[in-house]
Amino acid sequence: MKIGETAQRLFLLDAWVETDLYTEKERAVLALTEAMTLISNGHVPDHIYKEAVAQLTEKELVAVIMTMVTINGWNRISITTRAALD
C-alpha cells in the first residue's frame, strides 16, 4: 500500500466498531461519516458530532463534512440515474 496503509485495516473498515485497529480520531471520522450517510434515519446524533468536534480541528471537520456531502451526492445521482456499475 503506497501510503503506508495496511490491507487489514482497509478490509475491516466495514467492521470498524468491532476492532481496535483505528485511532480515536479515525473512529470519530468513521462514526460521523456513517451517521451522515444514514441521515435519512434522523439527524447526526449529538454524541457523534461532539466526539468529531473534540477529535478534529475545525479545518479537518469541514473537510470530512464536505467530502461526505460530495460522495453522498454522487451516490444519490448514481441511484437516481440508475448509472451502470462497471
PDB file of N, CA and C in Angstrom:
ATOM      1  N   MET A   1       0.844  -1.147   0.000  1.00  0.00           N
ATOM      2  CA  MET A   1       0.000   0.000   0.000  1.00  0.00           C
ATOM      3  C   MET A   1       0.907   1.233   0.000  1.00  0.00           C
ATOM      4  N   LYS A   2       0.695   2.052  -0.978  1.00  0.00           N
ATOM      5  CA  LYS A   2       1.613   3.163  -1.224  1.00  0.00           C
ATOM      6  C   LYS A   2       1.735   4.164  -0.082  1.00  0.00           C
ATOM      7  N   ILE A   3       0.675   4.455   0.623  1.00  0.00           N
ATOM      8  CA  ILE A   3       0.762   5.490   1.663  1.00  0.00           C
ATOM      9  C   ILE A   3       0.914   4.900   3.067  1.00  0.00           C
ATOM     10  N   GLY A   4       1.288   3.638   3.137  1.00  0.00           N
ATOM     11  CA  GLY A   4       1.549   3.031   4.433  1.00  0.00           C
ATOM     12  C   GLY A   4       0.341   2.406   5.105  1.00  0.00           C
ATOM     13  N   GLU A   5      -0.774   2.342   4.423  1.00  0.00           N
ATOM     14  CA  GLU A   5      -1.977   1.723   4.990  1.00  0.00           C
ATOM     15  C   GLU A   5      -1.864   0.218   4.845  1.00  0.00           C
ATOM     16  N   THR A   6      -2.464  -0.517   5.762  1.00  0.00           N
ATOM     17  CA  THR A   6      -2.414  -1.976   5.685  1.00  0.00           C
ATOM     18  C   THR A   6      -3.689  -2.516   5.048  1.00  0.00           C
ATOM     19  N   ALA A   7      -3.539  -3.654   4.406  1.00  0.00           N
ATOM     20  CA  ALA A   7      -4.696  -4.315   3.802  1.00  0.00           C
ATOM     21  C   ALA A   7      -5.708  -4.688   4.881  1.00  0.00           C
ATOM     22  N   GLN A   8      -5.228  -5.098   6.037  1.00  0.00           N
ATOM     23  CA  GLN A   8      -6.119  -5.497   7.132  1.00  0.00           C
ATOM     24  C   GLN A   8      -7.053  -4.356   7.525  1.00  0.00           C
ATOM     25  N   ARG A   9      -6.494  -3.153   7.684  1.00  0.00           N
ATOM     26  CA  ARG A   9      -7.326  -2.004   8.075  1.00  0.00           C
ATOM     27  C   ARG A   9      -8.336  -1.662   6.984  1.00  0.00           C
ATOM     28  N   LEU A  10      -7.944  -1.775   5.734  1.00  0.00           N
ATOM     29  CA  LEU A  10      -8.880  -1.490   4.641  1.00  0.00           C
ATOM     30  C   LEU A  10      -9.996  -2.528   4.594  1.00  0.00           C
ATOM     31  N   PHE A  11      -9.640  -3.801   4.729  1.00  0.00           N
ATOM     32  CA  PHE A  11     -10.643  -4.861   4.678  1.00  0.00           C
ATOM     33  C   PHE A  11     -11.600  -4.821   5.861  1.00  0.00           C
ATOM     34  N   LEU A  12     -11.168  -4.287   6.985  1.00  0.00           N
ATOM     35  CA  LEU A  12     -12.007  -4.257   8.182  1.00  0.00           C
ATOM     36  C   LEU A  12     -12.761  -2.945   8.376  1.00  0.00           C
ATOM     37  N   LEU A  13     -12.753  -2.073   7.387  1.00  0.00           N
ATOM     38  CA  LEU A  13     -13.483  -0.809   7.526  1.00  0.00           C
ATOM     39  C   LEU A  13     -14.956  -1.030   7.840  1.00  0.00           C
ATOM     40  N   ASP A  14     -15.567  -2.031   7.219  1.00  0.00           N
ATOM     41  CA  ASP A  14     -16.983  -2.304   7.495  1.00  0.00           C
ATOM     42  C   ASP A  14     -17.222  -2.719   8.946  1.00  0.00           C
ATOM     43  N   ALA A  15     -16.192  -3.196   9.597  1.00  0.00           N
ATOM     44  CA  ALA A  15     -16.313  -3.660  10.986  1.00  0.00           C
ATOM     45  C   ALA A  15     -15.539  -2.749  11.937  1.00  0.00           C
ATOM     46  N   TRP A  16     -15.438  -1.472  11.602  1.00  0.00           N
ATOM     47  CA  TRP A  16     -14.609  -0.550  12.395  1.00  0.00           C
ATOM     48  C   TRP A  16     -15.043  -0.474  13.856  1.00  0.00           C
ATOM     49  N   VAL A  17     -16.320  -0.676  14.125  1.00  0.00           N
ATOM     50  CA  VAL A  17     -16.814  -0.597  15.507  1.00  0.00           C
ATOM     51  C   VAL A  17     -16.289  -1.773  16.338  1.00  0.00           C
ATOM     52  N   GLU A  18     -16.112  -2.916  15.717  1.00  0.00           N
ATOM     53  CA  GLU A  18     -15.728  -4.129  16.441  1.00  0.00           C
ATOM     54  C   GLU A  18     -14.226  -4.344  16.560  1.00  0.00           C
ATOM     55  N   THR A  19     -13.418  -3.479  15.989  1.00  0.00           N
ATOM     56  CA  THR A  19     -11.973  -3.690  16.021  1.00  0.00           C
ATOM     57  C   THR A  19     -11.259  -2.519  16.685  1.00  0.00           C
ATOM     58  N   ASP A  20     -10.055  -2.785  17.149  1.00  0.00           N
ATOM     59  CA  ASP A  20      -9.259  -1.719  17.765  1.00  0.00           C
ATOM     60  C   ASP A  20      -8.142  -1.234  16.836  1.00  0.00           C
ATOM     61  N   LEU A  21      -8.310  -1.450  15.548  1.00  0.00           N
ATOM     62  CA  LEU A  21      -7.287  -1.079  14.574  1.00  0.00           C
ATOM     63  C   LEU A  21      -7.253   0.410  14.245  1.00  0.00           C
ATOM     64  N   TYR A  22      -8.253   1.151  14.667  1.00  0.00           N
ATOM     65  CA  TYR A  22      -8.365   2.559  14.294  1.00  0.00           C
ATOM     66  C   TYR A  22      -8.187   3.451  15.518  1.00  0.00           C
ATOM     67  N   THR A  23      -7.563   4.596  15.295  1.00  0.00           N
ATOM     68  CA  THR A  23      -7.348   5.551  16.386  1.00  0.00           C
ATOM     69  C   THR A  23      -8.675   6.188  16.790  1.00  0.00           C
ATOM     70  N   GLU A  24      -8.669   6.873  17.922  1.00  0.00           N
ATOM     71  CA  GLU A  24      -9.879   7.578  18.368  1.00  0.00           C
ATOM     72  C   GLU A  24     -10.310   8.619  17.332  1.00  0.00           C
ATOM     73  N   LYS A  25      -9.348   9.285  16.734  1.00  0.00           N
ATOM     74  CA  LYS A  25      -9.654  10.281  15.709  1.00  0.00           C
ATOM     75  C   LYS A  25     -10.291   9.618  14.489  1.00  0.00           C
ATOM     76  N   GLU A  26      -9.717   8.508  14.048  1.00  0.00           N
ATOM     77  CA  GLU A  26     -10.275   7.784  12.905  1.00  0.00           C
ATOM     78  C   GLU A  26     -11.676   7.264  13.221  1.00  0.00           C
ATOM     79  N   ARG A  27     -11.869   6.784  14.430  1.00  0.00           N
ATOM     80  CA  ARG A  27     -13.182   6.274  14.837  1.00  0.00           C
ATOM     81  C   ARG A  27     -14.217   7.400  14.853  1.00  0.00           C
ATOM     82  N   ALA A  28     -13.808   8.593  15.273  1.00  0.00           N
ATOM     83  CA  ALA A  28     -14.720   9.741  15.257  1.00  0.00           C
ATOM     84  C   ALA A  28     -15.118  10.091  13.828  1.00  0.00           C
ATOM     85  N   VAL A  29     -14.154  10.040  12.915  1.00  0.00           N
ATOM     86  CA  VAL A  29     -14.441  10.316  11.499  1.00  0.00           C
ATOM     87  C   VAL A  29     -15.362   9.240  10.932  1.00  0.00           C
ATOM     88  N   LEU A  30     -15.073   7.992  11.219  1.00  0.00           N
ATOM     89  CA  LEU A  30     -15.908   6.900  10.707  1.00  0.00           C
ATOM     90  C   LEU A  30     -17.334   6.987  11.249  1.00  0.00           C
ATOM     91  N   ALA A  31     -17.476   7.304  12.515  1.00  0.00           N
ATOM     92  CA  ALA A  31     -18.815   7.440  13.103  1.00  0.00           C
ATOM     93  C   ALA A  31     -19.578   8.588  12.454  1.00  0.00           C
ATOM     94  N   LEU A  32     -18.905   9.712  12.250  1.00  0.00           N
ATOM     95  CA  LEU A  32     -19.558  10.862  11.626  1.00  0.00           C
ATOM     96  C   LEU A  32     -19.949  10.557  10.187  1.00  0.00           C
ATOM     97  N   THR A  33     -19.060   9.937   9.431  1.00  0.00           N
ATOM     98  CA  THR A  33     -19.383   9.641   8.032  1.00  0.00           C
ATOM     99  C   THR A  33     -20.530   8.640   7.937  1.00  0.00           C
ATOM    100  N   GLU A  34     -20.548   7.671   8.829  1.00  0.00           N
ATOM    101  CA  GLU A  34     -21.647   6.702   8.841  1.00  0.00           C
ATOM    102  C   GLU A  34     -22.969   7.392   9.181  1.00  0.00           C
ATOM    103  N   ALA A  35     -22.954   8.245  10.180  1.00  0.00           N
ATOM    104  CA  ALA A  35     -24.174   8.961  10.578  1.00  0.00           C
ATOM    105  C   ALA A  35     -24.656   9.888   9.466  1.00  0.00           C
ATOM    106  N   MET A  36     -23.728  10.542   8.773  1.00  0.00           N
ATOM    107  CA  MET A  36     -24.119  11.422   7.671  1.00  0.00           C
ATOM    108  C   MET A  36     -24.701  10.629   6.510  1.00  0.00           C
ATOM    109  N   THR A  37     -24.143   9.458   6.245  1.00  0.00           N
ATOM    110  CA  THR A  37     -24.629   8.622   5.148  1.00  0.00           C
ATOM    111  C   THR A  37     -26.024   8.090   5.452  1.00  0.00           C
ATOM    112  N   LEU A  38     -26.303   7.821   6.715  1.00  0.00           N
ATOM    113  CA  LEU A  38     -27.605   7.291   7.131  1.00  0.00           C
ATOM    114  C   LEU A  38     -28.519   8.395   7.656  1.00  0.00           C
ATOM    115  N   ILE A  39     -28.349   9.600   7.166  1.00  0.00           N
ATOM    116  CA  ILE A  39     -29.071  10.772   7.667  1.00  0.00           C
ATOM    117  C   ILE A  39     -30.589  10.632   7.516  1.00  0.00           C
ATOM    118  N   SER A  40     -31.038   9.801   6.595  1.00  0.00           N
ATOM    119  CA  SER A  40     -32.483   9.620   6.427  1.00  0.00           C
ATOM    120  C   SER A  40     -33.117   8.969   7.655  1.00  0.00           C
ATOM    121  N   ASN A  41     -32.292   8.381   8.524  1.00  0.00           N
ATOM    122  CA  ASN A  41     -32.787   7.796   9.775  1.00  0.00           C
ATOM    123  C   ASN A  41     -33.021   8.851  10.852  1.00  0.00           C
ATOM    124  N   GLY A  42     -32.679  10.084  10.565  1.00  0.00           N
ATOM    125  CA  GLY A  42     -32.800  11.166  11.546  1.00  0.00           C
ATOM    126  C   GLY A  42     -31.600  12.084  11.424  1.00  0.00           C
ATOM    127  N   HIS A  43     -31.265  12.767  12.487  1.00  0.00           N
ATOM    128  CA  HIS A  43     -30.118  13.674  12.460  1.00  0.00           C
ATOM    129  C   HIS A  43     -28.854  12.947  12.932  1.00  0.00           C
ATOM    130  N   VAL A  44     -27.707  13.586  12.740  1.00  0.00           N
ATOM    131  CA  VAL A  44     -26.470  13.043  13.299  1.00  0.00           C
ATOM    132  C   VAL A  44     -26.588  13.148  14.819  1.00  0.00           C
ATOM    133  N   PRO A  45     -26.462  12.040  15.530  1.00  0.00           N
ATOM    134  CA  PRO A  45     -26.587  12.087  16.988  1.00  0.00           C
ATOM    135  C   PRO A  45     -25.586  13.063  17.614  1.00  0.00           C
ATOM    136  N   ASP A  46     -26.028  13.750  18.643  1.00  0.00           N
ATOM    137  CA  ASP A  46     -25.190  14.752  19.307  1.00  0.00           C
ATOM    138  C   ASP A  46     -23.852  14.183  19.764  1.00  0.00           C
ATOM    139  N   HIS A  47     -23.869  12.981  20.337  1.00  0.00           N
ATOM    140  CA  HIS A  47     -22.617  12.422  20.858  1.00  0.00           C
ATOM    141  C   HIS A  47     -21.609  12.149  19.746  1.00  0.00           C
ATOM    142  N   ILE A  48     -22.089  11.798  18.571  1.00  0.00           N
ATOM    143  CA  ILE A  48     -21.187  11.561  17.440  1.00  0.00           C
ATOM    144  C   ILE A  48     -20.588  12.877  16.959  1.00  0.00           C
ATOM    145  N   TYR A  49     -21.421  13.893  16.826  1.00  0.00           N
ATOM    146  CA  TYR A  49     -20.924  15.194  16.385  1.00  0.00           C
ATOM    147  C   TYR A  49     -19.954  15.782  17.415  1.00  0.00           C
ATOM    148  N   LYS A  50     -20.298  15.684  18.686  1.00  0.00           N
ATOM    149  CA  LYS A  50     -19.422  16.227  19.737  1.00  0.00           C
ATOM    150  C   LYS A  50     -18.066  15.530  19.758  1.00  0.00           C
ATOM    151  N   GLU A  51     -18.055  14.228  19.535  1.00  0.00           N
ATOM    152  CA  GLU A  51     -16.787  13.496  19.502  1.00  0.00           C
ATOM    153  C   GLU A  51     -15.952  13.918  18.291  1.00  0.00           C
ATOM    154  N   ALA A  52     -16.599  14.129  17.151  1.00  0.00           N
ATOM    155  CA  ALA A  52     -15.874  14.604  15.967  1.00  0.00           C
ATOM    156  C   ALA A  52     -15.266  15.978  16.229  1.00  0.00           C
ATOM    157  N   VAL A  53     -16.032  16.862  16.842  1.00  0.00           N
ATOM    158  CA  VAL A  53     -15.534  18.204  17.179  1.00  0.00           C
ATOM    159  C   VAL A  53     -14.350  18.106  18.145  1.00  0.00           C
ATOM    160  N   ALA A  54     -14.423  17.178  19.079  1.00  0.00           N
ATOM    161  CA  ALA A  54     -13.348  17.014  20.060  1.00  0.00           C
ATOM    162  C   ALA A  54     -12.072  16.443  19.436  1.00  0.00           C
ATOM    163  N   GLN A  55     -12.219  15.601  18.432  1.00  0.00           N
ATOM    164  CA  GLN A  55     -11.070  14.909  17.845  1.00  0.00           C
ATOM    165  C   GLN A  55     -10.433  15.647  16.668  1.00  0.00           C
ATOM    166  N   LEU A  56     -11.204  16.484  15.992  1.00  0.00           N
ATOM    167  CA  LEU A  56     -10.736  17.109  14.749  1.00  0.00           C
ATOM    168  C   LEU A  56     -10.548  18.608  14.907  1.00  0.00           C
ATOM    169  N   THR A  57      -9.632  19.140  14.120  1.00  0.00           N
ATOM    170  CA  THR A  57      -9.541  20.596  14.043  1.00  0.00           C
ATOM    171  C   THR A  57     -10.739  21.091  13.238  1.00  0.00           C
ATOM    172  N   GLU A  58     -10.993  22.374  13.282  1.00  0.00           N
ATOM    173  CA  GLU A  58     -12.110  22.923  12.510  1.00  0.00           C
ATOM    174  C   GLU A  58     -11.921  22.645  11.020  1.00  0.00           C
ATOM    175  N   LYS A  59     -10.708  22.799  10.538  1.00  0.00           N
ATOM    176  CA  LYS A  59     -10.415  22.550   9.120  1.00  0.00           C
ATOM    177  C   LYS A  59     -10.646  21.080   8.759  1.00  0.00           C
ATOM    178  N   GLU A  60     -10.221  20.169   9.626  1.00  0.00           N
ATOM    179  CA  GLU A  60     -10.433  18.741   9.378  1.00  0.00           C
ATOM    180  C   GLU A  60     -11.918  18.401   9.386  1.00  0.00           C
ATOM    181  N   LEU A  61     -12.659  18.960  10.333  1.00  0.00           N
ATOM    182  CA  LEU A  61     -14.095  18.702  10.423  1.00  0.00           C
ATOM    183  C   LEU A  61     -14.806  19.162   9.159  1.00  0.00           C
ATOM    184  N   VAL A  62     -14.483  20.359   8.699  1.00  0.00           N
ATOM    185  CA  VAL A  62     -15.087  20.876   7.466  1.00  0.00           C
ATOM    186  C   VAL A  62     -14.725  19.976   6.291  1.00  0.00           C
ATOM    187  N   ALA A  63     -13.478  19.530   6.221  1.00  0.00           N
ATOM    188  CA  ALA A  63     -13.048  18.657   5.127  1.00  0.00           C
ATOM    189  C   ALA A  63     -13.815  17.336   5.134  1.00  0.00           C
ATOM    190  N   VAL A  64     -13.998  16.747   6.306  1.00  0.00           N
ATOM    191  CA  VAL A  64     -14.747  15.490   6.406  1.00  0.00           C
ATOM    192  C   VAL A  64     -16.199  15.707   5.981  1.00  0.00           C
ATOM    193  N   ILE A  65     -16.826  16.737   6.499  1.00  0.00           N
ATOM    194  CA  ILE A  65     -18.232  17.003   6.167  1.00  0.00           C
ATOM    195  C   ILE A  65     -18.392  17.255   4.675  1.00  0.00           C
ATOM    196  N   MET A  66     -17.547  18.085   4.088  1.00  0.00           N
ATOM    197  CA  MET A  66     -17.677  18.396   2.667  1.00  0.00           C
ATOM    198  C   MET A  66     -17.368  17.183   1.791  1.00  0.00           C
ATOM    199  N   THR A  67     -16.420  16.361   2.214  1.00  0.00           N
ATOM    200  CA  THR A  67     -16.128  15.131   1.472  1.00  0.00           C
ATOM    201  C   THR A  67     -17.336  14.210   1.486  1.00  0.00           C
ATOM    202  N   MET A  68     -17.969  14.066   2.648  1.00  0.00           N
ATOM    203  CA  MET A  68     -19.142  13.196   2.735  1.00  0.00           C
ATOM    204  C   MET A  68     -20.321  13.753   1.950  1.00  0.00           C
ATOM    205  N   VAL A  69     -20.512  15.063   1.974  1.00  0.00           N
ATOM    206  CA  VAL A  69     -21.581  15.680   1.180  1.00  0.00           C
ATOM    207  C   VAL A  69     -21.354  15.372  -0.296  1.00  0.00           C
ATOM    208  N   THR A  70     -20.112  15.485  -0.749  1.00  0.00           N
ATOM    209  CA  THR A  70     -19.781  15.224  -2.151  1.00  0.00           C
ATOM    210  C   THR A  70     -20.008  13.763  -2.511  1.00  0.00           C
ATOM    211  N   ILE A  71     -19.467  12.850  -1.715  1.00  0.00           N
ATOM    212  CA  ILE A  71     -19.612  11.422  -2.006  1.00  0.00           C
ATOM    213  C   ILE A  71     -21.075  10.997  -1.952  1.00  0.00           C
ATOM    214  N   ASN A  72     -21.795  11.436  -0.930  1.00  0.00           N
ATOM    215  CA  ASN A  72     -23.213  11.084  -0.836  1.00  0.00           C
ATOM    216  C   ASN A  72     -24.003  11.684  -1.991  1.00  0.00           C
ATOM    217  N   GLY A  73     -23.618  12.871  -2.442  1.00  0.00           N
ATOM    218  CA  GLY A  73     -24.263  13.473  -3.610  1.00  0.00           C
ATOM    219  C   GLY A  73     -24.049  12.632  -4.855  1.00  0.00           C
ATOM    220  N   TRP A  74     -22.808  12.197  -5.078  1.00  0.00           N
ATOM    221  CA  TRP A  74     -22.528  11.335  -6.233  1.00  0.00           C
ATOM    222  C   TRP A  74     -23.352  10.057  -6.157  1.00  0.00           C
ATOM    223  N   ASN A  75     -23.434   9.466  -4.962  1.00  0.00           N
ATOM    224  CA  ASN A  75     -24.206   8.233  -4.798  1.00  0.00           C
ATOM    225  C   ASN A  75     -25.678   8.450  -5.128  1.00  0.00           C
ATOM    226  N   ARG A  76     -26.233   9.555  -4.692  1.00  0.00           N
ATOM    227  CA  ARG A  76     -27.646   9.825  -4.961  1.00  0.00           C
ATOM    228  C   ARG A  76     -27.895  10.100  -6.442  1.00  0.00           C
ATOM    229  N   ILE A  77     -26.958  10.770  -7.098  1.00  0.00           N
ATOM    230  CA  ILE A  77     -27.071  10.974  -8.550  1.00  0.00           C
ATOM    231  C   ILE A  77     -27.028   9.627  -9.257  1.00  0.00           C
ATOM    232  N   SER A  78     -26.103   8.777  -8.852  1.00  0.00           N
ATOM    233  CA  SER A  78     -25.969   7.454  -9.456  1.00  0.00           C
ATOM    234  C   SER A  78     -27.224   6.615  -9.249  1.00  0.00           C
ATOM    235  N   ILE A  79     -27.785   6.661  -8.054  1.00  0.00           N
ATOM    236  CA  ILE A  79     -29.017   5.916  -7.773  1.00  0.00           C
ATOM    237  C   ILE A  79     -30.173   6.463  -8.599  1.00  0.00           C
ATOM    238  N   THR A  80     -30.300   7.781  -8.660  1.00  0.00           N
ATOM    239  CA  THR A  80     -31.399   8.414  -9.387  1.00  0.00           C
ATOM    240  C   THR A  80     -31.339   8.110 -10.874  1.00  0.00           C
ATOM    241  N   THR A  81     -30.134   8.180 -11.450  1.00  0.00           N
ATOM    242  CA  THR A  81     -29.984   7.983 -12.898  1.00  0.00           C
ATOM    243  C   THR A  81     -29.796   6.520 -13.269  1.00  0.00           C
ATOM    244  N   ARG A  82     -29.773   5.673 -12.257  1.00  0.00           N
ATOM    245  CA  ARG A  82     -29.585   4.240 -12.455  1.00  0.00           C
ATOM    246  C   ARG A  82     -28.314   3.956 -13.256  1.00  0.00           C
ATOM    247  N   ALA A  83     -27.268   4.670 -12.897  1.00  0.00           N
ATOM    248  CA  ALA A  83     -25.983   4.522 -13.583  1.00  0.00           C
ATOM    249  C   ALA A  83     -25.477   3.092 -13.423  1.00  0.00           C
ATOM    250  N   ALA A  84     -24.997   2.553 -14.520  1.00  0.00           N
ATOM    251  CA  ALA A  84     -24.482   1.186 -14.505  1.00  0.00           C
ATOM    252  C   ALA A  84     -23.135   1.146 -13.803  1.00  0.00           C
ATOM    253  N   LEU A  85     -22.939   0.132 -12.991  1.00  0.00           N
ATOM    254  CA  LEU A  85     -21.650  -0.071 -12.339  1.00  0.00           C
ATOM    255  C   LEU A  85     -20.785  -0.917 -13.256  1.00  0.00           C
ATOM    256  N   ASP A  86     -19.606  -0.434 -13.532  1.00  0.00           N
ATOM    257  CA  ASP A  86     -18.702  -1.194 -14.418  1.00  0.00           C
ATOM    258  C   ASP A  86     -17.764  -2.057 -13.634  1.00  0.00           C
TER     259      ASP A  86
END
